[in-house]
Every structure is written in structure tokens, then in C-alpha cells.
Coordinates of C-alpha atoms and ligand atoms in Angstrom, one line a residue:
M1 CA 18.4 1.9 9.2
P2 CA 15.0 2.0 7.5
V3 CA 11.9 2.2 9.8
P4 CA 10.2 -1.2 9.6
F5 CA 6.7 -1.2 8.1
E6 CA 4.0 -2.7 10.3
M7 CA 0.3 -3.1 9.8
P8 CA -1.8 -1.6 12.7
D9 CA -2.3 -4.0 15.6
G10 CA -5.2 -6.4 14.8
A11 CA -5.7 -5.0 11.3
P12 CA -6.7 -7.3 8.4
P13 CA -3.7 -7.7 6.2
I14 CA -5.2 -5.8 3.3
I15 CA -4.1 -2.4 1.9
P16 CA -6.5 -0.9 -0.6
V17 CA -4.7 0.9 -3.4
V18 CA -6.7 3.9 -4.4
V19 CA -6.6 6.5 -7.2
I20 CA -8.4 9.7 -6.2
D21 CA -9.4 12.4 -8.8
E22 CA -11.1 14.7 -6.4
A23 CA -9.3 15.4 -3.1
E24 CA -12.5 16.1 -1.2
K25 CA -13.6 12.5 -1.7
G26 CA -10.6 11.2 0.3
P27 CA -12.1 11.4 3.8
A28 CA -15.4 9.8 2.9
L29 CA -13.5 7.0 1.2
A30 CA -11.3 6.5 4.2
R31 CA -14.3 6.4 6.5
A32 CA -16.1 3.8 4.2
L33 CA -13.0 1.6 4.4
L34 CA -12.9 1.8 8.2
Q35 CA -16.6 1.0 8.4
G36 CA -15.9 -2.1 6.4
G37 CA -13.1 -3.1 8.8
I38 CA -10.1 -2.0 6.8
Q39 CA -7.5 -0.1 8.7
A40 CA -4.9 0.9 6.1
I41 CA -5.0 2.7 2.8
E42 CA -2.5 3.5 0.0
V43 CA -3.3 6.7 -1.9
T44 CA -1.3 6.6 -5.1
L45 CA 0.5 9.8 -6.2
R46 CA -0.9 9.3 -9.7
T47 CA -3.4 12.2 -9.9
P48 CA -3.0 15.9 -9.4
A49 CA -5.4 15.6 -6.5
A50 CA -3.5 12.9 -4.6
A51 CA -1.4 15.1 -2.3
E52 CA -4.4 17.2 -1.2
A53 CA -6.5 14.1 -0.7
I54 CA -3.7 12.7 1.5
A55 CA -3.6 15.9 3.6
L56 CA -7.4 15.9 4.0
I57 CA -7.5 12.2 5.1
A58 CA -4.6 12.8 7.5
K59 CA -6.5 15.8 9.1
E60 CA -10.1 14.4 9.1
V61 CA -9.6 10.6 9.5
P62 CA -6.5 10.3 11.6
E63 CA -7.5 6.8 12.8
I64 CA -6.7 5.2 9.4
C65 CA -3.2 4.1 8.7
L66 CA -2.4 6.4 5.8
G67 CA 0.1 5.5 3.1
A68 CA 1.2 7.3 0.0
G69 CA 1.9 5.1 -3.0
T70 CA 3.9 5.6 -6.2
V71 CA 6.5 7.4 -4.3
I72 CA 9.4 7.4 -6.7
T73 CA 11.5 10.5 -6.1
P74 CA 13.0 12.3 -3.1
D75 CA 10.6 15.2 -3.9
D76 CA 7.6 12.8 -3.5
V77 CA 9.0 11.7 -0.1
Q78 CA 9.1 15.4 1.0
R79 CA 5.6 16.1 -0.3
V80 CA 3.9 13.1 1.3
R81 CA 5.7 13.6 4.6
A82 CA 4.5 17.2 4.7
A83 CA 1.0 15.9 3.9
G84 CA 1.0 13.7 7.0
V85 CA 1.3 10.1 5.8
D86 CA 2.1 7.2 8.2
F87 CA 4.0 5.2 5.6
M88 CA 5.2 5.3 1.9
V89 CA 5.0 2.7 -0.8
S90 CA 7.0 2.5 -4.1
P91 CA 6.9 0.0 -6.9
G92 CA 10.7 -0.2 -6.6
C93 CA 13.7 1.5 -5.0
T94 CA 16.9 3.4 -5.9
P95 CA 19.8 4.5 -3.7
R96 CA 18.4 8.1 -3.8
L97 CA 14.9 7.0 -2.8
H98 CA 16.3 4.8 -0.1
H99 CA 18.3 7.7 1.4
A100 CA 15.3 10.1 1.2
S101 CA 13.0 7.7 2.8
E102 CA 15.4 6.8 5.6
A103 CA 15.9 10.5 6.3
S104 CA 12.1 11.0 6.4
G105 CA 11.8 8.7 9.4
L106 CA 8.8 7.1 7.8
P107 CA 8.3 3.3 7.2
F108 CA 8.9 2.6 3.5
L109 CA 7.4 -0.4 1.7
A110 CA 9.6 -0.5 -1.4
G111 CA 9.2 -2.9 -4.3
A112 CA 11.4 -5.9 -5.3
V113 CA 10.6 -8.8 -7.5
T114 CA 13.9 -10.5 -8.4
A115 CA 16.2 -12.2 -6.0
S116 CA 19.0 -9.6 -6.7
E117 CA 16.6 -6.7 -5.9
A118 CA 15.3 -8.4 -2.8
I119 CA 18.9 -9.2 -1.6
A120 CA 19.9 -5.6 -2.2
M121 CA 17.0 -4.3 -0.1
Q122 CA 17.8 -6.8 2.6
E123 CA 21.4 -5.5 2.7
L124 CA 20.0 -2.0 3.3
G125 CA 18.0 -3.3 6.3
Y126 CA 14.6 -3.8 4.8
S127 CA 12.7 -7.0 5.8
R128 CA 9.2 -6.1 4.4
L129 CA 8.9 -5.3 0.7
K130 CA 6.3 -4.8 -2.0
Y131 CA 6.0 -7.4 -4.7
F132 CA 4.8 -5.6 -7.9
P133 CA 3.3 -6.4 -10.3
A134 CA 2.7 -9.6 -8.6
D135 CA 0.7 -11.5 -11.2
A136 CA 3.0 -10.6 -14.0
N137 CA 6.0 -11.8 -11.9
G138 CA 4.8 -15.4 -11.4
G139 CA 1.9 -14.8 -9.0
V140 CA 1.7 -16.8 -5.8
A141 CA 4.3 -19.3 -7.2
G142 CA 6.8 -16.5 -8.0
L143 CA 6.3 -15.0 -4.5
K144 CA 6.7 -18.3 -2.7
G145 CA 9.8 -19.1 -4.8
L146 CA 11.7 -16.2 -3.2
G147 CA 10.8 -17.5 0.2
G148 CA 13.2 -20.6 0.0
P149 CA 16.5 -18.7 -0.4
L150 CA 15.3 -15.5 1.3
P151 CA 13.3 -16.6 4.4
G152 CA 14.0 -13.3 6.2
L153 CA 11.9 -11.3 3.8
S154 CA 8.1 -10.9 3.8
F155 CA 6.1 -9.3 1.0
C156 CA 3.0 -7.4 0.2
P157 CA 2.0 -8.4 -3.4
T158 CA 0.0 -6.0 -5.5
G159 CA -0.9 -5.8 -9.1
G160 CA -3.5 -8.4 -10.2
V161 CA -4.5 -9.2 -6.6
G162 CA -8.2 -9.4 -6.0
A163 CA -11.1 -11.1 -4.2
K164 CA -10.4 -14.3 -6.3
N165 CA -6.8 -14.8 -5.3
A166 CA -6.1 -12.6 -2.2
A167 CA -6.5 -15.6 0.2
E168 CA -4.1 -17.7 -1.9
Y169 CA -1.4 -15.0 -1.7
L170 CA -2.0 -14.5 2.1
A171 CA -1.5 -18.3 2.6
A172 CA 2.1 -18.0 1.4
P173 CA 4.5 -18.0 4.3
N174 CA 6.3 -14.9 3.0
C175 CA 3.2 -12.8 2.5
F176 CA 2.3 -10.4 5.3
A177 CA -0.4 -8.4 3.5
V178 CA -1.9 -7.9 0.1
G179 CA -2.8 -4.7 -1.7
G180 CA -5.0 -3.8 -4.7
S181 CA -7.6 -1.6 -6.2
W182 CA -10.4 -4.1 -6.0
V183 CA -11.5 -2.9 -2.6
A184 CA -12.1 0.6 -3.7
P185 CA -12.6 0.6 -7.5
A186 CA -12.0 3.9 -9.3
D187 CA -15.6 4.1 -10.6
A188 CA -17.0 3.7 -7.1
I189 CA -14.8 6.4 -5.8
R190 CA -15.7 8.7 -8.7
S191 CA -19.4 8.2 -8.1
G192 CA -19.1 8.4 -4.3
D193 CA -20.6 4.9 -3.9
W194 CA -19.4 4.6 -0.3
K195 CA -21.8 1.8 0.5
R196 CA -20.3 -0.4 -2.3
I197 CA -16.8 0.3 -1.0
E198 CA -17.8 -0.5 2.6
K199 CA -19.3 -3.8 1.4
L200 CA -16.1 -4.6 -0.6
A201 CA -14.0 -3.7 2.4
R202 CA -16.1 -5.9 4.7
E203 CA -15.7 -8.8 2.3
A204 CA -12.0 -8.2 2.0
S205 CA -11.6 -8.0 5.8
S206 CA -13.3 -11.3 6.2
L207 CA -10.9 -13.1 3.8
V208 CA -8.7 -13.9 6.7
Ligands
3PG1 C1 -1.1 -0.5 -8.5 O1 -0.1 0.0 -8.1 O2 -1.8 -0.1 -9.5 C2 -1.7 -1.5 -7.6 O3 -0.8 -2.5 -7.4 C3 -3.1 -1.9 -8.0 O4 -3.1 -2.9 -8.9 P1 -4.4 -3.6 -9.2 O5 -5.3 -2.5 -9.9 O6 -4.1 -4.7 -10.2 O7 -5.1 -4.0 -7.9

């Protein structure tokens, strides 16, 4: 059975999704988020620096709940497990990816947006899923719509989620958290503007 995904106890239900170009920026970014009250982070595997950034955060800031995002192959699963992540995120899922993630023993937040995808994941034992790209798939209404026939599933929408609509998503009964890049924008990471990220994190934490 898959390992269930849980937010850390008492954590605000917000998972910043970050893109890191320079690995050494990872720990400072994680500390800024923690200072702002955020307790989880998803580092996307979209840059050459991502795996090293993940390893540095795992070593230097172990108190943050560290996720790797854009995990789409069994090889990605191996790499991020070796780098020390606490959980993995993917925009979707395949049988190969399901087997690799199950074998890793790590919680896996995999994406599903249609009823058939969600039912298939439920059959495999998942109860928490990612909903991506949320806005393009009907937004809050699309997410809530799945809740009627599939009350056993709860989602983390990402993609188009931001300060303006995060609270609306979180009010949906089948939404356990939201994710997005608005808390740690790429330009702020690039320029090392940790104060701005801390402020955005504080604002995001206080949404709930
Ligand atoms: C992503 O995978 O890119 C995330 O969902 C972030 O989307 P956003 O930039 O719209 O927040």
C-alpha cells in the first residue's frame, strides 16, 4: 500500500512549489519559509541544480518537511530518495511510477484531475492526491465537483493557486492543502530576497 501523505502536525496547509537554479540557495530559502511559518516545501526537479538543492536542504534544514516535485520516472524516485526527501509529488501517475514510489517507502502525492484518474488512484490505495493544473481544470468548482462522487479523496490543488484564491480552495471540503509558486517566486529566489519570501510565507500561513 502507498504511504499516506500527511502535512506536519499543526502546519499551515500550504506547500510552496519552488524552482531553484543555484543549489546553495536552497537552505536559505527553506529557513526563510520556516521563519514565515511555513513547514513544508516542494522543490521541483526542473533544474539541473534541484537534486543538489534538495540534498543541501535535507542536511542543513532537517526541520522542514521536504518534498521533491515533478517526480515522473522511477529514476527520479531513486534520486530524490537518495537526496533525503520526506515526500514526493508528481503531476500525474503511471503504473511504473506507482510501483517505484511504493517501493521507496516515501509518501507520494500524485496528480489526478479526472474522475477516472482519481478512481484509479483510489483503487491503488491513495486517499490524498494532487490536483494539477487546478485552474485549467475547473478551479475550485472542478475540485469540489469531484467531492460528490468521491468523498474518500482529498486534494492539494496547484497551478494557478495564489494569494487571491488559496483561501477559496482551502474552504472546499475535499482540499487538505494548496501549493504554488506565489510564496517563493523565482525572481525572489534568484536575487536571494529572503525577507520578501519570509513576508509572503507569513501572509500565506495566516490565510487559514
Ligand atoms: C507547478 O507545478 O508549476 C506548480 O503547480 C506551480 O504552479 P503556479 O506557478 O501556478 O503556482
